[in-house]
Amino acid sequence: MAELERTYIIPLRKEWLKVQRYKRAKKAVAGLRKFLQRHMRSDDVRLGRFLNLELWKHGIRNPPSRVKVVVKKDDKNVVRAELFGAPVEKSRA
């Protein structure tokens, strides 16, 4: 089976508006994982470094309302998400 690759623009605002201001970035991360689990059909979702930095860029109180990500699913059913346009890093074996 070949590696599956998709690009998504993921809306996060509806998720992080459900919680208090001081928990918003945490809820954005949880909402991102939930979106990717549903759309890529896998429970093992790993977020890339640049995607994490983008979610936390303005602190815990003000995450972005949407992010554009590139998602890859390998043969072992592991989903890796990275910010669109981020430099490609070598994966650790």
CSV table of C-alpha atoms in Angstrom, one decimal:
chain,number,residue,atom,x,y,z
A,1,MET,CA,0.0,0.0,0.0
A,2,ALA,CA,1.4,3.4,-0.9
A,3,GLU,CA,1.6,6.4,1.4
A,4,LEU,CA,-1.5,8.5,1.4
A,5,GLU,CA,-1.0,12.3,1.4
A,6,ARG,CA,-3.7,15.0,1.7
A,7,THR,CA,-3.9,18.8,2.3
A,8,TYR,CA,-6.5,20.2,4.6
A,9,ILE,CA,-7.5,23.6,5.8
A,10,ILE,CA,-8.8,22.8,9.3
A,11,PRO,CA,-11.2,25.2,11.0
A,12,LEU,CA,-10.4,25.4,14.7
A,13,ARG,CA,-12.5,28.4,15.9
A,14,LYS,CA,-15.6,26.4,16.7
A,15,GLU,CA,-13.6,24.1,18.9
A,16,TRP,CA,-11.7,26.6,20.9
A,17,LEU,CA,-14.7,28.9,21.5
A,18,LYS,CA,-16.2,26.1,23.6
A,19,VAL,CA,-13.7,26.6,26.5
A,20,GLN,CA,-12.3,29.4,28.7
A,21,ARG,CA,-9.7,31.8,27.3
A,22,TYR,CA,-6.8,30.2,29.2
A,23,LYS,CA,-7.5,26.8,27.7
A,24,ARG,CA,-7.9,27.7,24.0
A,25,ALA,CA,-4.6,26.5,22.5
A,26,LYS,CA,-5.0,23.1,24.3
A,27,LYS,CA,-8.5,22.7,22.9
A,28,ALA,CA,-7.3,23.7,19.4
A,29,VAL,CA,-4.7,20.9,19.5
A,30,ALA,CA,-7.3,18.4,20.7
A,31,GLY,CA,-9.7,19.6,17.9
A,32,LEU,CA,-7.0,19.2,15.3
A,33,ARG,CA,-6.3,15.7,16.4
A,34,LYS,CA,-10.0,14.8,16.4
A,35,PHE,CA,-10.4,16.2,12.9
A,36,LEU,CA,-7.5,14.2,11.6
A,37,GLN,CA,-8.6,11.0,13.4
A,38,ARG,CA,-12.0,11.3,11.7
A,39,HIS,CA,-10.8,12.2,8.2
A,40,MET,CA,-7.7,9.9,8.0
A,41,ARG,CA,-9.3,7.0,9.9
A,42,SER,CA,-6.5,6.4,12.4
A,43,ASP,CA,-6.0,6.7,16.1
A,44,ASP,CA,-2.3,7.4,15.9
A,45,VAL,CA,-2.0,11.1,15.0
A,46,ARG,CA,1.3,12.9,15.3
A,47,LEU,CA,1.7,16.7,14.9
A,48,GLY,CA,4.8,18.2,13.5
A,49,ARG,CA,7.1,20.7,15.2
A,50,PHE,CA,6.2,23.7,12.9
A,51,LEU,CA,2.4,23.0,13.2
A,52,ASN,CA,2.7,22.9,17.0
A,53,LEU,CA,4.7,26.2,16.9
A,54,GLU,CA,2.0,27.8,14.7
A,55,LEU,CA,-0.8,26.7,17.1
A,56,TRP,CA,1.0,28.2,20.1
A,57,LYS,CA,2.5,31.3,18.4
A,58,HIS,CA,0.3,33.8,20.1
A,59,GLY,CA,0.1,32.0,23.4
A,60,ILE,CA,-2.5,29.9,25.0
A,61,ARG,CA,-5.3,32.5,24.8
A,62,ASN,CA,-5.2,33.2,21.0
A,63,PRO,CA,-4.7,30.2,18.7
A,64,PRO,CA,-5.3,30.6,15.0
A,65,SER,CA,-8.8,30.2,13.7
A,66,ARG,CA,-7.7,27.9,10.9
A,67,VAL,CA,-4.6,26.1,9.8
A,68,LYS,CA,-3.5,24.6,6.5
A,69,VAL,CA,-1.8,21.2,6.9
A,70,VAL,CA,-0.2,18.5,4.9
A,71,VAL,CA,-1.1,15.1,6.2
A,72,LYS,CA,0.7,11.8,5.4
A,73,LYS,CA,-0.5,8.3,6.4
A,74,ASP,CA,2.1,5.5,6.1
A,75,ASP,CA,1.7,1.7,5.9
A,76,LYS,CA,1.7,1.3,9.7
A,77,ASN,CA,-1.4,3.5,10.0
A,78,VAL,CA,0.6,6.4,11.5
A,79,VAL,CA,-0.7,9.8,10.6
A,80,ARG,CA,1.8,12.7,10.5
A,81,ALA,CA,0.6,16.3,10.1
A,82,GLU,CA,2.8,19.3,9.3
A,83,LEU,CA,2.2,22.9,8.6
A,84,PHE,CA,1.7,23.6,4.9
A,85,GLY,CA,5.0,25.0,3.5
A,86,ALA,CA,7.1,23.9,6.4
A,87,PRO,CA,10.6,22.6,5.6
A,88,VAL,CA,10.8,18.8,5.3
A,89,GLU,CA,12.7,17.1,8.1
A,90,LYS,CA,14.2,13.6,8.0
A,91,SER,CA,11.9,11.2,9.9
A,92,ARG,CA,13.5,9.3,12.8
A,93,ALA,CA,13.4,5.6,12.4
